[in-house]
Amino acid sequence: MSTILLVEDALELAQVIHRELDRAGYRVLHAADGLAALELHTRERPDLIILDWMLPKLDGLDVLRRIRQVDVTPVLMLTSRGEETDRVIGLEVGADDYLTKPFGMRELIARVRALLRRVEVIQQTLNADREQVQEPLVYGALRLEPAAHRVTIDGTTVELSPIEFNLLHLLLRNPGRAFGRAYLLDTVWGANHIGGDRTVDNTMLRLRKKLGPLGNAIETVWGVGYRLKEA
């Protein structure tokens, strides 16, 4: 049973949504303000968040920004603001989908199901990315040997921390693929890590320095994260 965190301060609407989600077979948690939403998210780690834009104590965009610093939980935003600019802002901050009030319950349930199906695919990708492939990987003069936990450049050993090693391992297995910072936190550091974008950025900076000129092959993808150039 998937767990959904519903963040909505309009109690009558929240009760209707809660009832329909419950009928559809979901476990539903409810928060009536932004701070309570963050507390529930940290404690319960829901599979999906339905997040109202206008909330007391902390508005929906601020809630979304804070969640995106530590997690990739899919978010469906609810708002009475129908302007394109507002929708774009929400999506750029990290919302996965958008519903403008008023909306029908059938549409809400359909979007929830679509997002959860996407989560399942993403989880399969995460599991694959977390697998420790044992075959050595070569990228130019760089060689990474997972079984020996060793990295060399032209035969000279490069000392990496476990996180740096796992990060490089992931990049080497996926040249040309762009990874978001939140995804890297979840994949390399693990879901229980508490940190933000700077954790990834600082680690990537150290890794680039240790790799010397080869570090330039790790590209910054502005607004997204990082990727390794295809050889």
PDB file of C-alpha atoms in Angstrom, residues 111-231:
ATOM      1  CA  ARG A 111      -2.632  11.717 -11.736  1.00  0.00           C
ATOM      2  CA  VAL A 112      -1.715  10.052  -8.446  1.00  0.00           C
ATOM      3  CA  ARG A 113      -1.655   6.644 -10.128  1.00  0.00           C
ATOM      4  CA  ALA A 114       0.453   7.982 -13.013  1.00  0.00           C
ATOM      5  CA  LEU A 115       2.992   9.527 -10.632  1.00  0.00           C
ATOM      6  CA  LEU A 116       3.242   6.354  -8.560  1.00  0.00           C
ATOM      7  CA  ARG A 117       3.822   4.294 -11.706  1.00  0.00           C
ATOM      8  CA  ARG A 118       6.641   6.686 -12.547  1.00  0.00           C
ATOM      9  CA  VAL A 119       8.030   6.198  -9.032  1.00  0.00           C
ATOM     10  CA  GLU A 120       8.119   2.442  -9.587  1.00  0.00           C
ATOM     11  CA  VAL A 121      10.178   2.887 -12.749  1.00  0.00           C
ATOM     12  CA  ILE A 122      12.503   5.339 -10.980  1.00  0.00           C
ATOM     13  CA  GLN A 123      12.937   2.904  -8.083  1.00  0.00           C
ATOM     14  CA  GLN A 124      13.936   0.175 -10.508  1.00  0.00           C
ATOM     15  CA  THR A 125      16.522   2.574 -11.953  1.00  0.00           C
ATOM     16  CA  LEU A 126      17.746   3.442  -8.452  1.00  0.00           C
ATOM     17  CA  ASN A 127      18.163  -0.212  -7.584  1.00  0.00           C
ATOM     18  CA  ALA A 128      20.146  -0.777 -10.768  1.00  0.00           C
ATOM     19  CA  ASP A 129      22.330   2.272 -10.086  1.00  0.00           C
ATOM     20  CA  ARG A 130      23.049   1.062  -6.539  1.00  0.00           C
ATOM     21  CA  GLU A 131      24.234  -2.341  -7.688  1.00  0.00           C
ATOM     22  CA  GLN A 132      27.957  -2.797  -7.246  1.00  0.00           C
ATOM     23  CA  VAL A 133      29.082  -4.041 -10.671  1.00  0.00           C
ATOM     24  CA  GLN A 134      32.392  -5.843 -10.199  1.00  0.00           C
ATOM     25  CA  GLU A 135      33.903  -5.567 -13.681  1.00  0.00           C
ATOM     26  CA  PRO A 136      36.753  -3.018 -13.999  1.00  0.00           C
ATOM     27  CA  LEU A 137      35.833   0.199 -15.798  1.00  0.00           C
ATOM     28  CA  VAL A 138      38.248   2.140 -18.006  1.00  0.00           C
ATOM     29  CA  TYR A 139      37.910   5.767 -19.087  1.00  0.00           C
ATOM     30  CA  GLY A 140      40.976   7.009 -20.941  1.00  0.00           C
ATOM     31  CA  ALA A 141      43.911   6.716 -18.554  1.00  0.00           C
ATOM     32  CA  LEU A 142      41.583   6.091 -15.620  1.00  0.00           C
ATOM     33  CA  ARG A 143      40.845   2.572 -14.373  1.00  0.00           C
ATOM     34  CA  LEU A 144      38.379   1.721 -11.595  1.00  0.00           C
ATOM     35  CA  GLU A 145      38.444  -1.769 -10.082  1.00  0.00           C
ATOM     36  CA  PRO A 146      35.368  -2.329  -7.871  1.00  0.00           C
ATOM     37  CA  ALA A 147      36.473  -5.654  -6.381  1.00  0.00           C
ATOM     38  CA  ALA A 148      39.784  -4.171  -5.220  1.00  0.00           C
ATOM     39  CA  HIS A 149      38.182  -0.777  -4.460  1.00  0.00           C
ATOM     40  CA  ARG A 150      41.036   0.831  -6.388  1.00  0.00           C
ATOM     41  CA  VAL A 151      41.262   3.754  -8.814  1.00  0.00           C
ATOM     42  CA  THR A 152      44.361   4.418 -10.877  1.00  0.00           C
ATOM     43  CA  ILE A 153      45.378   6.977 -13.492  1.00  0.00           C
ATOM     44  CA  ASP A 154      48.220   5.791 -15.725  1.00  0.00           C
ATOM     45  CA  GLY A 155      48.944   3.138 -13.087  1.00  0.00           C
ATOM     46  CA  THR A 156      49.168   5.620 -10.196  1.00  0.00           C
ATOM     47  CA  THR A 157      46.706   5.017  -7.373  1.00  0.00           C
ATOM     48  CA  VAL A 158      44.190   7.779  -6.621  1.00  0.00           C
ATOM     49  CA  GLU A 159      43.010   7.806  -3.007  1.00  0.00           C
ATOM     50  CA  LEU A 160      39.242   8.280  -2.831  1.00  0.00           C
ATOM     51  CA  SER A 161      36.794   8.205   0.043  1.00  0.00           C
ATOM     52  CA  PRO A 162      34.034   5.546  -0.149  1.00  0.00           C
ATOM     53  CA  ILE A 163      31.503   8.189  -1.249  1.00  0.00           C
ATOM     54  CA  GLU A 164      33.868   9.592  -3.899  1.00  0.00           C
ATOM     55  CA  PHE A 165      34.555   6.069  -5.141  1.00  0.00           C
ATOM     56  CA  ASN A 166      30.859   5.186  -5.398  1.00  0.00           C
ATOM     57  CA  LEU A 167      30.104   8.495  -7.095  1.00  0.00           C
ATOM     58  CA  LEU A 168      32.833   7.938  -9.690  1.00  0.00           C
ATOM     59  CA  HIS A 169      31.670   4.343 -10.147  1.00  0.00           C
ATOM     60  CA  LEU A 170      28.144   5.518 -10.936  1.00  0.00           C
ATOM     61  CA  LEU A 171      29.373   8.140 -13.414  1.00  0.00           C
ATOM     62  CA  LEU A 172      31.681   5.698 -15.174  1.00  0.00           C
ATOM     63  CA  ARG A 173      28.846   3.216 -15.649  1.00  0.00           C
ATOM     64  CA  ASN A 174      26.679   5.922 -17.229  1.00  0.00           C
ATOM     65  CA  PRO A 175      28.769   8.252 -19.451  1.00  0.00           C
ATOM     66  CA  GLY A 176      26.654  10.989 -21.017  1.00  0.00           C
ATOM     67  CA  ARG A 177      23.816  10.597 -18.499  1.00  0.00           C
ATOM     68  CA  ALA A 178      22.922  13.655 -16.398  1.00  0.00           C
ATOM     69  CA  PHE A 179      22.270  13.050 -12.704  1.00  0.00           C
ATOM     70  CA  GLY A 180      20.316  15.454 -10.506  1.00  0.00           C
ATOM     71  CA  ARG A 181      21.766  16.343  -7.115  1.00  0.00           C
ATOM     72  CA  ALA A 182      18.790  14.930  -5.200  1.00  0.00           C
ATOM     73  CA  TYR A 183      19.066  11.688  -7.176  1.00  0.00           C
ATOM     74  CA  LEU A 184      22.785  11.439  -6.389  1.00  0.00           C
ATOM     75  CA  LEU A 185      22.086  11.992  -2.694  1.00  0.00           C
ATOM     76  CA  ASP A 186      19.510   9.227  -2.716  1.00  0.00           C
ATOM     77  CA  THR A 187      21.618   6.826  -4.800  1.00  0.00           C
ATOM     78  CA  VAL A 188      25.161   7.365  -3.500  1.00  0.00           C
ATOM     79  CA  TRP A 189      24.682   8.759  -0.003  1.00  0.00           C
ATOM     80  CA  GLY A 190      21.458   6.866   0.765  1.00  0.00           C
ATOM     81  CA  ALA A 191      17.901   7.881   1.619  1.00  0.00           C
ATOM     82  CA  ASN A 192      18.703   8.533   5.300  1.00  0.00           C
ATOM     83  CA  HIS A 193      21.372  11.131   4.569  1.00  0.00           C
ATOM     84  CA  ILE A 194      20.531  14.638   5.758  1.00  0.00           C
ATOM     85  CA  GLY A 195      22.095  17.197   3.461  1.00  0.00           C
ATOM     86  CA  GLY A 196      21.532  19.402   0.457  1.00  0.00           C
ATOM     87  CA  ASP A 197      22.939  20.384  -2.889  1.00  0.00           C
ATOM     88  CA  ARG A 198      26.187  21.648  -1.361  1.00  0.00           C
ATOM     89  CA  THR A 199      26.975  18.151  -0.088  1.00  0.00           C
ATOM     90  CA  VAL A 200      27.014  16.889  -3.673  1.00  0.00           C
ATOM     91  CA  ASP A 201      28.779  19.975  -5.028  1.00  0.00           C
ATOM     92  CA  ASN A 202      31.563  19.859  -2.420  1.00  0.00           C
ATOM     93  CA  THR A 203      32.146  16.142  -2.930  1.00  0.00           C
ATOM     94  CA  MET A 204      32.209  16.588  -6.702  1.00  0.00           C
ATOM     95  CA  LEU A 205      34.733  19.408  -6.336  1.00  0.00           C
ATOM     96  CA  ARG A 206      37.049  17.169  -4.286  1.00  0.00           C
ATOM     97  CA  LEU A 207      36.652  14.301  -6.752  1.00  0.00           C
ATOM     98  CA  ARG A 208      37.500  16.520  -9.713  1.00  0.00           C
ATOM     99  CA  LYS A 209      40.643  17.779  -7.977  1.00  0.00           C
ATOM    100  CA  LYS A 210      41.809  14.250  -7.148  1.00  0.00           C
ATOM    101  CA  LEU A 211      41.347  13.180 -10.771  1.00  0.00           C
ATOM    102  CA  GLY A 212      43.525  16.039 -12.029  1.00  0.00           C
ATOM    103  CA  PRO A 213      42.998  16.900 -15.729  1.00  0.00           C
ATOM    104  CA  LEU A 214      40.570  13.988 -16.046  1.00  0.00           C
ATOM    105  CA  GLY A 215      38.337  15.771 -13.559  1.00  0.00           C
ATOM    106  CA  ASN A 216      37.328  18.127 -16.373  1.00  0.00           C
ATOM    107  CA  ALA A 217      35.435  15.211 -17.915  1.00  0.00           C
ATOM    108  CA  ILE A 218      32.848  15.601 -15.131  1.00  0.00           C
ATOM    109  CA  GLU A 219      30.586  18.339 -16.444  1.00  0.00           C
ATOM    110  CA  THR A 220      28.196  20.559 -14.521  1.00  0.00           C
ATOM    111  CA  VAL A 221      24.715  20.485 -16.036  1.00  0.00           C
ATOM    112  CA  TRP A 222      23.292  23.825 -14.954  1.00  0.00           C
ATOM    113  CA  GLY A 223      19.980  23.545 -13.151  1.00  0.00           C
ATOM    114  CA  VAL A 224      20.267  19.751 -12.999  1.00  0.00           C
ATOM    115  CA  GLY A 225      23.494  18.300 -11.614  1.00  0.00           C
ATOM    116  CA  TYR A 226      26.418  16.478 -13.217  1.00  0.00           C
ATOM    117  CA  ARG A 227      27.376  14.107 -16.000  1.00  0.00           C
ATOM    118  CA  LEU A 228      30.499  12.401 -17.273  1.00  0.00           C
ATOM    119  CA  LYS A 229      31.440  13.253 -20.866  1.00  0.00           C
ATOM    120  CA  GLU A 230      31.136  10.359 -23.257  1.00  0.00           C
ATOM    121  CA  ALA A 231      34.606   9.139 -24.148  1.00  0.00           C
TER     122      ALA A 231
END
